[in-house]
Amino acid sequence: MTSAQLRIAVLVPCYNEEAAVATVIADFRRALPSAEIYVYDNNSRDRTASVAREAGAIVRTERRQGKGHVVRRMFADVEADVYVLVDGDATYDAPSAPRMIDRLLDDHLDMVVGLRVDQVQAAYRLGHRTGNRMLTGFLSSTFGHAFKDILSGYRVFSRRFVKSFPVLSDGFEIETELAVYSLELSLPVAEIETPYYARPEGSFSKLNTWRDGFRILGTMLKLYRSERPLRFFTLIGILLALASVILAIPIVITFIETGLVPRLPTAVLSMGLMIMALLSASSGLVLDTVTRGRREMKMLAYLSQPSLKRDGG
């Protein structure tokens, strides 16, 4: 199958992008002439849907608010061989899409991420850049190093990835979930540097550096708990055990010297903390077995989808 024979879908989630969506559609129409462009409007209060329809896109609606809900609907509804996911704010470089698709096909990958290289200072705010680096570092230390820009909204996927990915996030945490899913299953992925531009005049970012940063960090902690339960609950158990020992030391010393236990409430608290520590470690062992079973089911769902190859690949 050649690139020209592929069914390519460009997926554009939009919320109040009237000023930019027509540019996005026109740019990707030039970059990928054979692709079908889908714009999913997420309760916009402006003319996003009508502008996108006039520009020639297939327009659909997702009523549940949040990018995660939109991506879940897109992945479920749209049938294609290759999927290009891009924000509707005209900040990503459409001419990079063919290069990303070629990389996906040539190296038999499941996801190619557009590594953002800002073209002007205003394109990538300092707070977002710092938060991205911190979250990327946390992800690398927890799940393994594979990405330099986990929050990029510009990605190319194989059908196998899209149709096996269980979207759980509601909002902008979806990018983090995509990265963790690929790392958990050790899927073949890559990053390609792409230009990143400032929003056009009249277009405004919906991101809040602190609010969305904390939401993404919270998502990562939840994923760490669900995907690495043995480490997570063992760490909690160690902290509880240390607290128990610290409380118990003076009580034991007093008992050795006098044969008495004068601080009975502290002794009971110390014993309770140690019991909780053992229960936490035990829970981690049980949940680790459950997680392995879930991971196997995800891999089976992934393998049930046919791989995509070029002719002679």
CSV table of C-alpha atoms in Angstrom, one decimal:
chain,number,residue,atom,x,y,z
A,1,MET,CA,0.0,0.0,0.0
A,2,THR,CA,1.5,3.4,-1.0
A,3,SER,CA,1.0,6.7,0.7
A,4,ALA,CA,-1.4,7.8,-2.1
A,5,GLN,CA,-3.6,4.7,-1.5
A,6,LEU,CA,-3.9,5.2,2.3
A,7,ARG,CA,-7.0,6.5,3.9
A,8,ILE,CA,-5.7,9.5,5.8
A,9,ALA,CA,-7.9,11.3,8.3
A,10,VAL,CA,-7.0,14.7,9.8
A,11,LEU,CA,-8.7,15.1,13.2
A,12,VAL,CA,-9.2,18.6,14.4
A,13,PRO,CA,-10.8,19.1,17.9
A,14,CYS,CA,-12.1,22.6,18.2
A,15,TYR,CA,-13.5,24.9,20.9
A,16,ASN,CA,-14.0,28.6,19.9
A,17,GLU,CA,-11.5,28.5,17.0
A,18,GLU,CA,-13.4,30.7,14.5
A,19,ALA,CA,-10.4,32.8,13.8
A,20,ALA,CA,-8.0,29.9,13.0
A,21,VAL,CA,-9.9,26.8,11.9
A,22,ALA,CA,-10.3,27.8,8.2
A,23,THR,CA,-6.5,28.3,8.0
A,24,VAL,CA,-5.9,24.9,9.5
A,25,ILE,CA,-8.2,23.2,7.0
A,26,ALA,CA,-6.7,25.0,4.0
A,27,ASP,CA,-3.2,24.3,5.1
A,28,PHE,CA,-3.8,20.5,5.6
A,29,ARG,CA,-5.8,20.4,2.4
A,30,ARG,CA,-2.7,21.6,0.5
A,31,ALA,CA,-0.3,19.3,2.5
A,32,LEU,CA,-2.5,16.2,2.3
A,33,PRO,CA,-4.8,16.5,-0.8
A,34,SER,CA,-6.2,13.0,-0.5
A,35,ALA,CA,-7.0,13.3,3.3
A,36,GLU,CA,-10.4,13.7,4.8
A,37,ILE,CA,-10.5,16.5,7.3
A,38,TYR,CA,-12.8,16.1,10.3
A,39,VAL,CA,-13.6,19.0,12.6
A,40,TYR,CA,-15.2,18.1,15.9
A,41,ASP,CA,-16.8,21.1,17.5
A,42,ASN,CA,-16.9,21.0,21.3
A,43,ASN,CA,-19.7,23.4,22.3
A,44,SER,CA,-18.1,26.5,20.7
A,45,ARG,CA,-19.9,29.8,21.3
A,46,ASP,CA,-18.7,31.3,18.1
A,47,ARG,CA,-18.9,30.3,14.4
A,48,THR,CA,-16.3,27.6,14.5
A,49,ALA,CA,-18.6,24.9,13.1
A,50,SER,CA,-20.0,27.0,10.2
A,51,VAL,CA,-16.6,28.3,9.3
A,52,ALA,CA,-15.2,24.8,9.2
A,53,ARG,CA,-18.1,23.6,7.1
A,54,GLU,CA,-17.7,26.4,4.6
A,55,ALA,CA,-14.0,25.6,4.4
A,56,GLY,CA,-14.8,22.1,3.3
A,57,ALA,CA,-14.3,20.0,6.4
A,58,ILE,CA,-16.6,17.2,7.7
A,59,VAL,CA,-18.0,18.8,10.8
A,60,ARG,CA,-19.3,16.8,13.8
A,61,THR,CA,-20.2,17.7,17.4
A,62,GLU,CA,-19.2,16.4,20.8
A,63,ARG,CA,-21.4,17.8,23.6
A,64,ARG,CA,-19.3,16.6,26.5
A,65,GLN,CA,-16.9,19.3,27.3
A,66,GLY,CA,-13.2,18.5,27.2
A,67,LYS,CA,-10.5,17.5,24.7
A,68,GLY,CA,-10.4,13.9,26.0
A,69,HIS,CA,-14.1,13.4,25.3
A,70,VAL,CA,-13.6,14.8,21.8
A,71,VAL,CA,-10.6,12.5,21.0
A,72,ARG,CA,-12.5,9.5,22.4
A,73,ARG,CA,-15.4,10.3,20.0
A,74,MET,CA,-13.0,10.8,17.0
A,75,PHE,CA,-11.1,7.6,17.6
A,76,ALA,CA,-14.3,5.7,17.8
A,77,ASP,CA,-16.1,7.2,14.9
A,78,VAL,CA,-13.6,7.8,12.2
A,79,GLU,CA,-12.3,5.0,9.9
A,80,ALA,CA,-8.9,5.4,8.3
A,81,ASP,CA,-5.5,3.8,7.9
A,82,VAL,CA,-3.5,6.8,9.2
A,83,TYR,CA,-4.7,9.5,11.6
A,84,VAL,CA,-3.3,13.0,12.0
A,85,LEU,CA,-4.4,14.7,15.2
A,86,VAL,CA,-3.9,18.5,15.3
A,87,ASP,CA,-5.2,21.4,17.3
A,88,GLY,CA,-7.4,23.9,15.5
A,89,ASP,CA,-5.5,27.0,16.5
A,90,ALA,CA,-3.2,27.2,13.5
A,91,THR,CA,0.0,26.9,15.6
A,92,TYR,CA,1.2,23.6,14.0
A,93,ASP,CA,3.0,23.2,10.7
A,94,ALA,CA,0.8,21.4,8.2
A,95,PRO,CA,3.7,20.8,5.6
A,96,SER,CA,5.3,18.6,8.3
A,97,ALA,CA,2.4,16.1,8.1
A,98,PRO,CA,3.6,14.2,5.0
A,99,ARG,CA,7.1,13.8,6.6
A,100,MET,CA,5.5,12.5,9.8
A,101,ILE,CA,3.4,10.0,7.9
A,102,ASP,CA,6.4,8.8,5.9
A,103,ARG,CA,8.3,8.2,9.1
A,104,LEU,CA,5.3,6.3,10.5
A,105,LEU,CA,5.2,4.0,7.5
A,106,ASP,CA,8.9,3.6,6.8
A,107,ASP,CA,9.8,2.7,10.4
A,108,HIS,CA,6.6,0.7,11.0
A,109,LEU,CA,5.7,3.0,14.0
A,110,ASP,CA,2.4,3.5,15.8
A,111,MET,CA,2.8,7.1,16.8
A,112,VAL,CA,4.9,10.1,15.6
A,113,VAL,CA,4.9,13.2,17.8
A,114,GLY,CA,5.5,16.6,16.5
A,115,LEU,CA,8.3,18.0,18.7
A,116,ARG,CA,7.6,21.7,18.8
A,117,VAL,CA,10.3,24.2,17.8
A,118,ASP,CA,8.9,27.7,18.4
A,119,GLN,CA,9.4,30.2,15.6
A,120,VAL,CA,8.6,33.3,17.7
A,121,GLN,CA,8.9,33.9,21.4
A,122,ALA,CA,5.2,34.4,21.8
A,123,ALA,CA,4.4,31.0,20.4
A,124,TYR,CA,5.4,29.0,23.5
A,125,ARG,CA,5.0,30.8,26.8
A,126,LEU,CA,7.7,30.3,29.4
A,127,GLY,CA,5.3,28.9,32.0
A,128,HIS,CA,4.1,26.2,29.5
A,129,ARG,CA,7.6,25.4,28.4
A,130,THR,CA,8.8,25.0,32.1
A,131,GLY,CA,5.8,22.9,33.0
A,132,ASN,CA,6.2,20.7,29.9
A,133,ARG,CA,9.9,20.0,30.8
A,134,MET,CA,8.9,19.2,34.4
A,135,LEU,CA,6.1,16.8,33.4
A,136,THR,CA,8.3,15.2,30.7
A,137,GLY,CA,11.0,14.6,33.2
A,138,PHE,CA,8.5,13.1,35.7
A,139,LEU,CA,7.2,10.8,32.9
A,140,SER,CA,10.7,9.7,31.9
A,141,SER,CA,11.7,8.8,35.4
A,142,THR,CA,8.5,6.9,36.0
A,143,PHE,CA,7.7,5.2,32.7
A,144,GLY,CA,10.9,5.4,30.7
A,145,HIS,CA,12.4,8.0,28.4
A,146,ALA,CA,10.9,8.2,24.9
A,147,PHE,CA,9.6,11.8,24.5
A,148,LYS,CA,10.9,15.3,24.8
A,149,ASP,CA,7.5,17.0,24.3
A,150,ILE,CA,4.7,14.9,25.9
A,151,LEU,CA,2.2,17.8,25.6
A,152,SER,CA,2.4,18.3,21.9
A,153,GLY,CA,-1.0,18.4,20.2
A,154,TYR,CA,0.4,17.3,16.8
A,155,ARG,CA,0.6,13.6,16.3
A,156,VAL,CA,0.2,10.9,13.6
A,157,PHE,CA,-1.1,7.5,14.5
A,158,SER,CA,-1.5,4.1,13.0
A,159,ARG,CA,-5.0,2.6,12.9
A,160,ARG,CA,-3.7,-0.2,15.2
A,161,PHE,CA,-2.9,2.4,17.9
A,162,VAL,CA,-6.2,4.4,17.5
A,163,LYS,CA,-8.5,1.4,17.6
A,164,SER,CA,-6.9,-0.2,20.6
A,165,PHE,CA,-6.3,2.9,22.7
A,166,PRO,CA,-8.8,3.2,25.7
A,167,VAL,CA,-9.3,6.9,26.2
A,168,LEU,CA,-10.0,7.6,29.8
A,169,SER,CA,-9.1,11.3,30.2
A,170,ASP,CA,-11.6,14.1,29.9
A,171,GLY,CA,-9.5,17.2,29.1
A,172,PHE,CA,-6.0,18.2,28.1
A,173,GLU,CA,-4.5,15.3,30.0
A,174,ILE,CA,-5.1,13.2,26.9
A,175,GLU,CA,-1.6,13.9,25.6
A,176,THR,CA,-0.1,12.5,28.8
A,177,GLU,CA,-2.3,9.4,28.5
A,178,LEU,CA,-1.3,8.8,24.9
A,179,ALA,CA,2.4,8.9,26.0
A,180,VAL,CA,1.9,6.6,28.9
A,181,TYR,CA,-0.1,4.1,26.9
A,182,SER,CA,2.7,3.8,24.3
A,183,LEU,CA,5.4,3.4,27.0
A,184,GLU,CA,3.4,0.8,28.9
A,185,LEU,CA,3.0,-1.4,25.9
A,186,SER,CA,6.5,-0.6,24.5
A,187,LEU,CA,5.0,0.5,21.2
A,188,PRO,CA,7.3,1.9,18.5
A,189,VAL,CA,7.1,5.7,18.5
A,190,ALA,CA,9.2,8.6,17.4
A,191,GLU,CA,9.4,12.4,17.5
A,192,ILE,CA,10.0,14.7,14.6
A,193,GLU,CA,10.9,18.4,15.0
A,194,THR,CA,8.1,20.7,13.6
A,195,PRO,CA,7.8,24.5,13.6
A,196,TYR,CA,5.5,25.9,16.2
A,197,TYR,CA,3.9,29.3,15.5
A,198,ALA,CA,2.0,31.9,17.5
A,199,ARG,CA,-1.8,31.9,17.3
A,200,PRO,CA,-3.3,34.1,14.7
A,201,GLU,CA,-4.8,37.4,15.7
A,202,GLY,CA,-8.2,37.0,17.3
A,203,SER,CA,-7.5,33.4,18.5
A,204,PHE,CA,-7.0,32.9,22.3
A,205,SER,CA,-5.5,30.0,24.2
A,206,LYS,CA,-7.9,28.0,26.5
A,207,LEU,CA,-5.0,26.6,28.6
A,208,ASN,CA,-4.3,27.8,32.1
A,209,THR,CA,-0.7,27.1,33.1
A,210,TRP,CA,-1.3,26.3,36.7
A,211,ARG,CA,-4.7,24.7,36.5
A,212,ASP,CA,-4.0,22.4,33.6
A,213,GLY,CA,-0.5,21.7,34.8
A,214,PHE,CA,-1.9,20.4,38.1
A,215,ARG,CA,-4.5,18.4,36.3
A,216,ILE,CA,-1.9,16.8,34.1
A,217,LEU,CA,0.3,16.0,37.1
A,218,GLY,CA,-2.7,14.5,38.9
A,219,THR,CA,-3.4,12.3,35.8
A,220,MET,CA,0.2,11.1,35.8
A,221,LEU,CA,0.0,10.2,39.5
A,222,LYS,CA,-3.2,8.3,38.9
A,223,LEU,CA,-1.6,6.5,36.0
A,224,TYR,CA,1.4,5.7,38.1
A,225,ARG,CA,-0.9,4.3,40.8
A,226,SER,CA,-2.8,2.2,38.3
A,227,GLU,CA,0.2,1.1,36.1
A,228,ARG,CA,2.9,0.8,38.8
A,229,PRO,CA,0.8,-0.2,41.9
A,230,LEU,CA,3.6,-2.3,43.5
A,231,ARG,CA,6.0,0.7,43.5
A,232,PHE,CA,3.3,3.1,44.5
A,233,PHE,CA,1.9,1.2,47.5
A,234,THR,CA,5.3,-0.1,48.6
A,235,LEU,CA,6.5,3.5,48.8
A,236,ILE,CA,3.5,4.4,50.9
A,237,GLY,CA,4.1,1.3,53.1
A,238,ILE,CA,7.8,2.3,53.6
A,239,LEU,CA,6.7,5.8,54.7
A,240,LEU,CA,4.2,4.4,57.1
A,241,ALA,CA,6.7,1.9,58.5
A,242,LEU,CA,9.3,4.6,59.0
A,243,ALA,CA,6.7,6.7,60.9
A,244,SER,CA,5.8,3.6,63.0
A,245,VAL,CA,9.4,2.9,63.9
A,246,ILE,CA,10.2,6.6,64.8
A,247,LEU,CA,7.2,6.6,67.2
A,248,ALA,CA,8.1,3.2,68.7
A,249,ILE,CA,11.8,3.9,69.4
A,250,PRO,CA,11.3,6.0,72.6
A,251,ILE,CA,8.6,3.6,73.8
A,252,VAL,CA,10.9,0.6,73.4
A,253,ILE,CA,13.7,2.4,75.2
A,254,THR,CA,11.4,3.3,78.1
A,255,PHE,CA,10.2,-0.3,78.3
A,256,ILE,CA,13.7,-1.7,78.4
A,257,GLU,CA,14.7,0.7,81.1
A,258,THR,CA,11.6,0.5,83.3
A,259,GLY,CA,9.6,-2.4,82.1
A,260,LEU,CA,6.6,-0.1,81.6
A,261,VAL,CA,4.7,1.3,78.6
A,262,PRO,CA,3.5,4.7,79.9
A,263,ARG,CA,2.5,6.1,76.5
A,264,LEU,CA,-0.1,3.6,75.5
A,265,PRO,CA,-1.9,5.7,72.8
A,266,THR,CA,1.5,6.3,71.0
A,267,ALA,CA,2.2,2.6,71.2
A,268,VAL,CA,-1.2,1.8,69.7
A,269,LEU,CA,-0.7,4.4,67.0
A,270,SER,CA,2.7,2.9,66.1
A,271,MET,CA,1.3,-0.5,65.9
A,272,GLY,CA,-1.6,0.8,63.7
A,273,LEU,CA,0.8,2.5,61.3
A,274,MET,CA,2.9,-0.7,61.0
A,275,ILE,CA,-0.3,-2.7,60.2
A,276,MET,CA,-1.3,-0.1,57.6
A,277,ALA,CA,2.2,-0.4,56.1
A,278,LEU,CA,1.9,-4.1,55.7
A,279,LEU,CA,-1.6,-3.8,54.2
A,280,SER,CA,-0.3,-1.2,51.7
A,281,ALA,CA,2.5,-3.5,50.6
A,282,SER,CA,0.1,-6.4,50.3
A,283,SER,CA,-2.3,-4.3,48.2
A,284,GLY,CA,0.5,-3.4,45.9
A,285,LEU,CA,1.3,-7.1,45.3
A,286,VAL,CA,-2.3,-7.9,44.6
A,287,LEU,CA,-2.9,-4.9,42.3
A,288,ASP,CA,0.4,-5.6,40.4
A,289,THR,CA,-1.0,-9.0,39.4
A,290,VAL,CA,-4.3,-7.3,38.3
A,291,THR,CA,-2.3,-4.7,36.3
A,292,ARG,CA,-0.3,-7.3,34.5
A,293,GLY,CA,-3.6,-8.9,33.4
A,294,ARG,CA,-5.0,-5.6,32.2
A,295,ARG,CA,-1.7,-4.9,30.3
A,296,GLU,CA,-2.0,-8.3,28.6
A,297,MET,CA,-5.6,-7.5,27.5
A,298,LYS,CA,-4.5,-4.1,26.1
A,299,MET,CA,-1.7,-5.8,24.2
A,300,LEU,CA,-4.2,-8.4,22.8
A,301,ALA,CA,-6.5,-5.6,21.7
A,302,TYR,CA,-3.6,-3.9,20.0
A,303,LEU,CA,-2.4,-7.1,18.3
A,304,SER,CA,-5.9,-7.8,17.1
A,305,GLN,CA,-5.7,-4.8,14.7
A,306,PRO,CA,-3.7,-5.4,11.4
A,307,SER,CA,-0.4,-3.6,11.0
A,308,LEU,CA,0.0,-1.1,8.2
A,309,LYS,CA,2.9,-1.5,5.8
A,310,ARG,CA,4.0,0.1,2.6
A,311,ASP,CA,4.2,-2.1,-0.5
A,312,GLY,CA,7.2,-4.4,-0.1
A,313,GLY,CA,7.6,-3.3,3.5
